[in-house]
Tab-separated table of C-alpha atoms in Angstrom:
chain	number	residue	atom	x	y	z
Z	262	UNK	CA	0.000	0.000	0.000
Z	263	UNK	CA	0.958	3.637	0.111
Z	264	UNK	CA	0.782	5.024	3.685
Z	265	UNK	CA	2.635	8.180	2.619
Z	266	UNK	CA	2.738	10.160	-0.613
Z	267	UNK	CA	5.990	12.022	-1.126
Z	268	UNK	CA	5.534	15.565	-2.449
Z	269	UNK	CA	8.363	17.727	-1.104
Z	270	UNK	CA	7.474	16.193	2.263
Z	271	UNK	CA	5.823	12.897	3.221
Z	272	UNK	CA	2.051	13.370	3.322
Z	273	UNK	CA	-0.083	10.700	5.051
Z	274	UNK	CA	-2.339	9.157	2.412
Z	275	UNK	CA	-5.330	9.003	4.750
Z	276	UNK	CA	-5.083	12.696	5.608
Z	277	UNK	CA	-4.636	13.617	1.948
Z	278	UNK	CA	-7.689	11.629	0.826
Z	279	UNK	CA	-9.776	12.984	3.697
Z	280	UNK	CA	-8.825	16.532	2.717
Z	281	UNK	CA	-9.682	15.800	-0.931
Z	282	UNK	CA	-12.995	14.361	0.224
Z	283	UNK	CA	-13.719	17.463	2.287
Z	284	UNK	CA	-12.885	19.748	-0.650
Z	285	UNK	CA	-15.069	17.689	-2.990
Z	286	UNK	CA	-17.935	17.763	-0.502
Z	287	UNK	CA	-17.566	21.544	-0.203
Z	288	UNK	CA	-17.597	22.043	-3.983
Z	289	UNK	CA	-20.699	19.884	-4.313
Z	290	UNK	CA	-22.368	21.751	-1.455
Z	291	UNK	CA	-21.489	25.081	-3.070
Z	292	UNK	CA	-23.138	24.128	-6.377
Z	293	UNK	CA	-26.230	22.809	-4.555
Z	294	UNK	CA	-26.302	25.784	-2.204
Z	295	UNK	CA	-28.423	28.213	-4.242
Z	296	UNK	CA	-31.019	25.579	-5.095
Z	297	UNK	CA	-31.405	24.911	-1.390
Z	298	UNK	CA	-31.587	28.619	-0.509
Z	299	UNK	CA	-28.334	28.763	1.470
Z	300	UNK	CA	-25.551	31.309	1.213
Z	301	UNK	CA	-21.799	31.263	1.771
Z	302	UNK	CA	-22.060	32.505	5.360
Z	303	UNK	CA	-24.444	29.736	6.363
Z	304	UNK	CA	-22.316	27.133	4.591
Z	305	UNK	CA	-19.178	28.196	6.459
Z	306	UNK	CA	-20.901	28.264	9.853
Z	307	UNK	CA	-22.424	24.829	9.241
Z	308	UNK	CA	-19.022	23.501	8.138
Z	309	UNK	CA	-17.440	24.737	11.370
Z	310	UNK	CA	-20.133	23.129	13.510
Z	311	UNK	CA	-20.138	19.739	11.775
Z	312	UNK	CA	-16.319	19.593	11.709
Z	313	UNK	CA	-16.181	20.045	15.476
Z	314	UNK	CA	-19.085	17.659	16.014
Z	315	UNK	CA	-17.615	15.004	13.719
Z	316	UNK	CA	-14.225	15.191	15.464
Z	317	UNK	CA	-15.702	14.854	18.953
Z	318	UNK	CA	-18.118	12.128	17.886
Z	319	UNK	CA	-15.566	10.007	16.056
Z	320	UNK	CA	-13.069	10.223	18.924
Z	321	UNK	CA	-15.743	9.436	21.525
Z	322	UNK	CA	-16.962	6.311	19.739
Z	323	UNK	CA	-13.402	5.067	19.185
Z	324	UNK	CA	-12.734	5.489	22.895
Z	325	UNK	CA	-15.893	3.495	23.610
Z	326	UNK	CA	-14.558	0.590	21.511
Z	327	UNK	CA	-11.441	0.592	23.712
Z	328	UNK	CA	-13.324	0.497	27.018
Z	329	UNK	CA	-12.472	-3.147	27.795
Z	330	UNK	CA	-8.766	-2.318	27.566
Z	331	UNK	CA	-9.184	0.854	29.618
Z	332	UNK	CA	-11.114	-0.930	32.375
Z	333	UNK	CA	-8.750	-3.927	32.512
Z	334	UNK	CA	-5.711	-1.838	33.333
Z	335	UNK	CA	-7.097	1.559	34.248
Z	336	UNK	CA	-4.901	4.577	34.755
Z	337	UNK	CA	-5.477	8.255	34.038
Z	338	UNK	CA	-2.315	8.516	31.941
Z	339	UNK	CA	-3.282	5.502	29.832
Z	340	UNK	CA	-6.807	6.838	29.350
Z	341	UNK	CA	-5.528	10.241	28.248
Z	342	UNK	CA	-3.076	8.590	25.859
Z	343	UNK	CA	-5.863	6.586	24.231
Z	344	UNK	CA	-8.011	9.705	23.865
Z	345	UNK	CA	-5.200	11.775	22.351
Z	346	UNK	CA	-3.611	9.157	20.092
Z	347	UNK	CA	-6.741	7.175	19.199
Z	348	UNK	CA	-8.169	6.881	15.733
Z	349	UNK	CA	-11.567	7.866	14.396
Z	350	UNK	CA	-14.820	5.969	13.893
Z	351	UNK	CA	-17.014	7.144	11.020
Z	352	UNK	CA	-20.315	6.346	12.728
Z	353	UNK	CA	-19.317	8.481	15.690
Z	354	UNK	CA	-18.306	11.283	13.360
Z	355	UNK	CA	-21.548	10.942	11.398
Z	356	UNK	CA	-23.817	11.238	14.422
Z	357	UNK	CA	-21.617	13.936	15.923
Z	358	UNK	CA	-21.973	15.910	12.680
Z	359	UNK	CA	-25.751	15.344	12.624
Z	360	UNK	CA	-26.209	16.566	16.196
Z	361	UNK	CA	-24.006	19.598	15.619
Z	362	UNK	CA	-25.898	20.404	12.382
Z	363	UNK	CA	-29.194	20.315	14.302
Z	364	UNK	CA	-27.718	22.660	16.919
Z	365	UNK	CA	-26.397	24.950	14.190
Z	366	UNK	CA	-29.804	25.005	12.455
Z	367	UNK	CA	-31.492	26.068	15.674
Z	368	UNK	CA	-28.967	28.843	16.257
Z	369	UNK	CA	-29.394	30.089	12.685
Z	370	UNK	CA	-33.198	29.658	12.813
Z	371	UNK	CA	-33.327	27.399	9.762
Z	372	UNK	CA	-35.044	24.063	9.161
Z	373	UNK	CA	-32.806	21.325	10.610
Z	374	UNK	CA	-34.529	18.570	8.599
Z	375	UNK	CA	-33.859	20.413	5.340
Z	376	UNK	CA	-30.279	21.155	6.379
Z	377	UNK	CA	-29.536	17.493	7.114
Z	378	UNK	CA	-31.090	16.496	3.797
Z	379	UNK	CA	-28.840	19.025	2.076
Z	380	UNK	CA	-25.744	17.639	3.813
Z	381	UNK	CA	-26.397	13.929	3.147
Z	382	UNK	CA	-24.762	13.674	-0.323
Z	383	UNK	CA	-21.695	15.503	0.994
Z	384	UNK	CA	-21.355	12.991	3.837
Z	385	UNK	CA	-21.458	10.132	1.329
Z	386	UNK	CA	-18.817	11.568	-1.028
Z	387	UNK	CA	-16.543	12.549	1.873
Z	388	UNK	CA	-16.639	9.041	3.276
Z	389	UNK	CA	-15.919	7.523	-0.147
Z	390	UNK	CA	-12.647	9.456	-0.268
Z	391	UNK	CA	-11.952	8.586	3.354
Z	392	UNK	CA	-12.264	4.868	2.653
Z	393	UNK	CA	-9.783	5.168	-0.213
Z	394	UNK	CA	-7.478	6.787	2.327
Z	395	UNK	CA	-8.018	3.787	4.629
Z	396	UNK	CA	-7.037	1.467	1.798
Z	397	UNK	CA	-3.855	3.407	1.011
Z	398	UNK	CA	-2.972	3.722	4.691
Z	399	UNK	CA	-3.655	0.055	5.420
Z	400	UNK	CA	-6.240	0.519	8.185
Z	401	UNK	CA	-9.800	-0.868	8.414
Z	402	UNK	CA	-8.520	-3.862	6.451
Z	403	UNK	CA	-10.469	-6.869	5.218
Z	404	UNK	CA	-10.368	-10.594	5.819
Z	405	UNK	CA	-7.551	-12.739	4.480
Z	406	UNK	CA	-8.220	-13.611	0.829
Z	407	UNK	CA	-6.009	-15.490	-1.626
Z	408	UNK	CA	-6.767	-13.025	-4.426
Z	409	UNK	CA	-6.518	-9.968	-2.197
Z	410	UNK	CA	-3.986	-7.204	-1.699
Z	411	UNK	CA	-1.304	-7.036	0.994
Z	412	UNK	CA	-1.509	-4.196	3.517
Z	413	UNK	CA	1.580	-2.201	4.467
Z	414	UNK	CA	1.601	-3.370	8.102
Z	415	UNK	CA	1.136	-7.048	7.131
Z	416	UNK	CA	2.854	-7.563	3.754
Z	417	UNK	CA	2.713	-11.357	4.033
Z	418	UNK	CA	-1.090	-11.527	4.191
Z	419	UNK	CA	-3.303	-10.763	1.212
Z	420	UNK	CA	-6.618	-9.232	2.227
Z	421	UNK	CA	-9.960	-8.462	0.654
Z	422	UNK	CA	-10.024	-4.725	-0.238
Z	423	UNK	CA	-13.158	-4.012	1.789
Z	424	UNK	CA	-12.208	-0.327	1.984
Z	425	UNK	CA	-12.515	0.015	-1.808
Z	426	UNK	CA	-15.789	-1.903	-1.785
Z	427	UNK	CA	-17.229	0.526	0.726
Z	428	UNK	CA	-15.843	3.521	-1.174
Z	429	UNK	CA	-17.512	2.291	-4.381
Z	430	UNK	CA	-20.797	1.641	-2.547
Z	431	UNK	CA	-20.669	5.130	-1.017
Z	432	UNK	CA	-20.288	6.578	-4.516
Z	433	UNK	CA	-23.385	4.669	-5.615
Z	434	UNK	CA	-25.279	5.997	-2.585
Z	435	UNK	CA	-24.083	9.512	-3.434
Z	436	UNK	CA	-25.461	9.311	-6.980
Z	437	UNK	CA	-28.736	7.827	-5.710
Z	438	UNK	CA	-29.135	10.756	-3.323
Z	439	UNK	CA	-28.358	13.310	-6.030
Z	440	UNK	CA	-30.854	11.655	-8.381
Z	441	UNK	CA	-33.573	11.603	-5.716
Z	442	UNK	CA	-32.873	15.235	-4.935
Z	443	UNK	CA	-33.701	16.102	-8.555
Z	444	UNK	CA	-36.866	13.995	-8.645
Z	445	UNK	CA	-38.671	15.112	-5.480
Z	446	UNK	CA	-38.085	16.703	-2.110
Z	447	UNK	CA	-37.006	13.520	-0.379
Z	448	UNK	CA	-35.493	13.539	3.091
Z	449	UNK	CA	-32.055	12.509	1.861
Z	450	UNK	CA	-30.573	12.053	5.338
Z	451	UNK	CA	-33.149	9.391	6.250
Z	452	UNK	CA	-32.392	7.576	2.987
Z	453	UNK	CA	-28.650	7.889	3.522
Z	454	UNK	CA	-28.805	6.539	7.074
Z	455	UNK	CA	-30.838	3.548	5.900
Z	456	UNK	CA	-28.686	2.725	2.859
Z	457	UNK	CA	-25.374	3.246	4.613
Z	458	UNK	CA	-26.382	1.227	7.675
Z	459	UNK	CA	-27.403	-1.723	5.479
Z	460	UNK	CA	-24.096	-1.453	3.617
Z	461	UNK	CA	-22.069	-1.179	6.812
Z	462	UNK	CA	-23.778	-4.102	8.533
Z	463	UNK	CA	-22.880	-6.497	5.724
Z	464	UNK	CA	-19.419	-5.222	4.779
Z	465	UNK	CA	-18.320	-5.543	8.423
Z	466	UNK	CA	-18.369	-9.327	7.855
Z	467	UNK	CA	-15.544	-8.745	5.365
Z	468	UNK	CA	-13.404	-6.792	7.850
Z	469	UNK	CA	-10.768	-8.294	10.099
Z	470	UNK	CA	-9.397	-5.427	12.198
Z	471	UNK	CA	-10.214	-6.342	15.787
Z	472	UNK	CA	-9.554	-2.789	17.029
Z	473	UNK	CA	-13.041	-1.755	15.861
Z	474	UNK	CA	-14.542	-3.734	18.767
Z	475	UNK	CA	-16.380	-7.063	18.796
Z	476	UNK	CA	-19.356	-7.417	21.131
Z	477	UNK	CA	-22.417	-9.647	21.691
Z	478	UNK	CA	-23.200	-12.322	19.061
Z	479	UNK	CA	-19.809	-11.665	17.503
Z	480	UNK	CA	-21.020	-8.426	15.939
Z	481	UNK	CA	-18.846	-5.334	15.763
Z	482	UNK	CA	-19.589	-1.915	17.239
Z	483	UNK	CA	-20.606	-0.591	13.825
Z	484	UNK	CA	-22.911	-3.546	13.174
Z	485	UNK	CA	-24.811	-2.916	16.398
Z	486	UNK	CA	-25.060	0.778	15.557
Z	487	UNK	CA	-26.284	-0.194	12.074
Z	488	UNK	CA	-28.976	-2.452	13.589
Z	489	UNK	CA	-30.216	0.315	15.900
Z	490	UNK	CA	-30.078	2.892	13.085
Z	491	UNK	CA	-32.005	0.704	10.623
Z	492	UNK	CA	-34.564	-0.120	13.320
Z	493	UNK	CA	-34.960	3.545	14.245
Z	494	UNK	CA	-35.393	4.646	10.634
Z	495	UNK	CA	-37.924	1.897	9.834
Z	496	UNK	CA	-39.946	2.605	12.986
Z	497	UNK	CA	-39.987	6.285	12.070
Z	498	UNK	CA	-41.100	5.538	8.515
Z	499	UNK	CA	-43.786	3.079	9.579
Z	500	UNK	CA	-45.181	5.462	12.178
Z	501	UNK	CA	-45.163	8.401	9.778
Z	502	UNK	CA	-44.439	7.795	6.090
Z	503	UNK	CA	-44.179	11.555	5.558
Z	504	UNK	CA	-40.790	11.311	7.279
Z	505	UNK	CA	-39.426	10.251	3.886
Z	506	UNK	CA	-40.207	13.655	2.406
Z	507	UNK	CA	-39.514	17.284	3.161
Z	508	UNK	CA	-42.891	18.759	3.982
Z	509	UNK	CA	-42.256	22.220	2.651
Z	510	UNK	CA	-39.701	24.341	0.898
Z	511	UNK	CA	-36.281	24.144	2.501
Z	512	UNK	CA	-36.627	27.464	4.319
Z	513	UNK	CA	-37.541	31.051	3.847
Z	514	UNK	CA	-36.031	33.051	1.048
Z	515	UNK	CA	-34.807	35.493	3.689
Z	516	UNK	CA	-32.146	32.966	4.714
Z	517	UNK	CA	-30.194	33.535	1.509
Z	518	UNK	CA	-30.360	37.322	1.629
């Protein structure tokens, strides 16, 4: 694999792909901004909120996956080290971003449901780039597979490129969301949460990195979150099928003044 890309200095592949994903998501959001009655100021404020929320959420969930290790040999210094040097979990970042977007919408007096729907395609395209970064960096690796690709940390073991599978699936979800956005005022965030959770539940069976946390019934942290997310979305849809749609225009025209 390619953990670092040399361009004057060594640049971590994961960081580079994440930055490219963020830039792509911003460009897409910019071109969809006027249609959704947002302006540059709102976009920048929302970006600040969801960046902070995603960082806190992804770190928090990763720490949760390490709780057994923390409890077994607890010490304040060890706990702080895990918090500071730990990785990121996308689900934690996703829900952290969603909660911070809702908070931001309330502060800006705009429709939070419409805002989340607007953000959904950007989440999908950002994560697609992030998963390519995982593949290049050698993290979040797949099960051993004779026709697979060796990771940098374990060059003697060929593994299924589950990161690329998820990146490709995220691209498909992105295009589905964009297409639905053109057809009707669907609640794209509800659709994204449902599609991604189904994808994540099944592709976790193709992963082999124990650090993500394995819990009851041999299911990973992300699989349990996927189960609860799918259940929550389906219950919401069954109790009120209007949840699938945006009930009115995204927000007042005064928002974009």
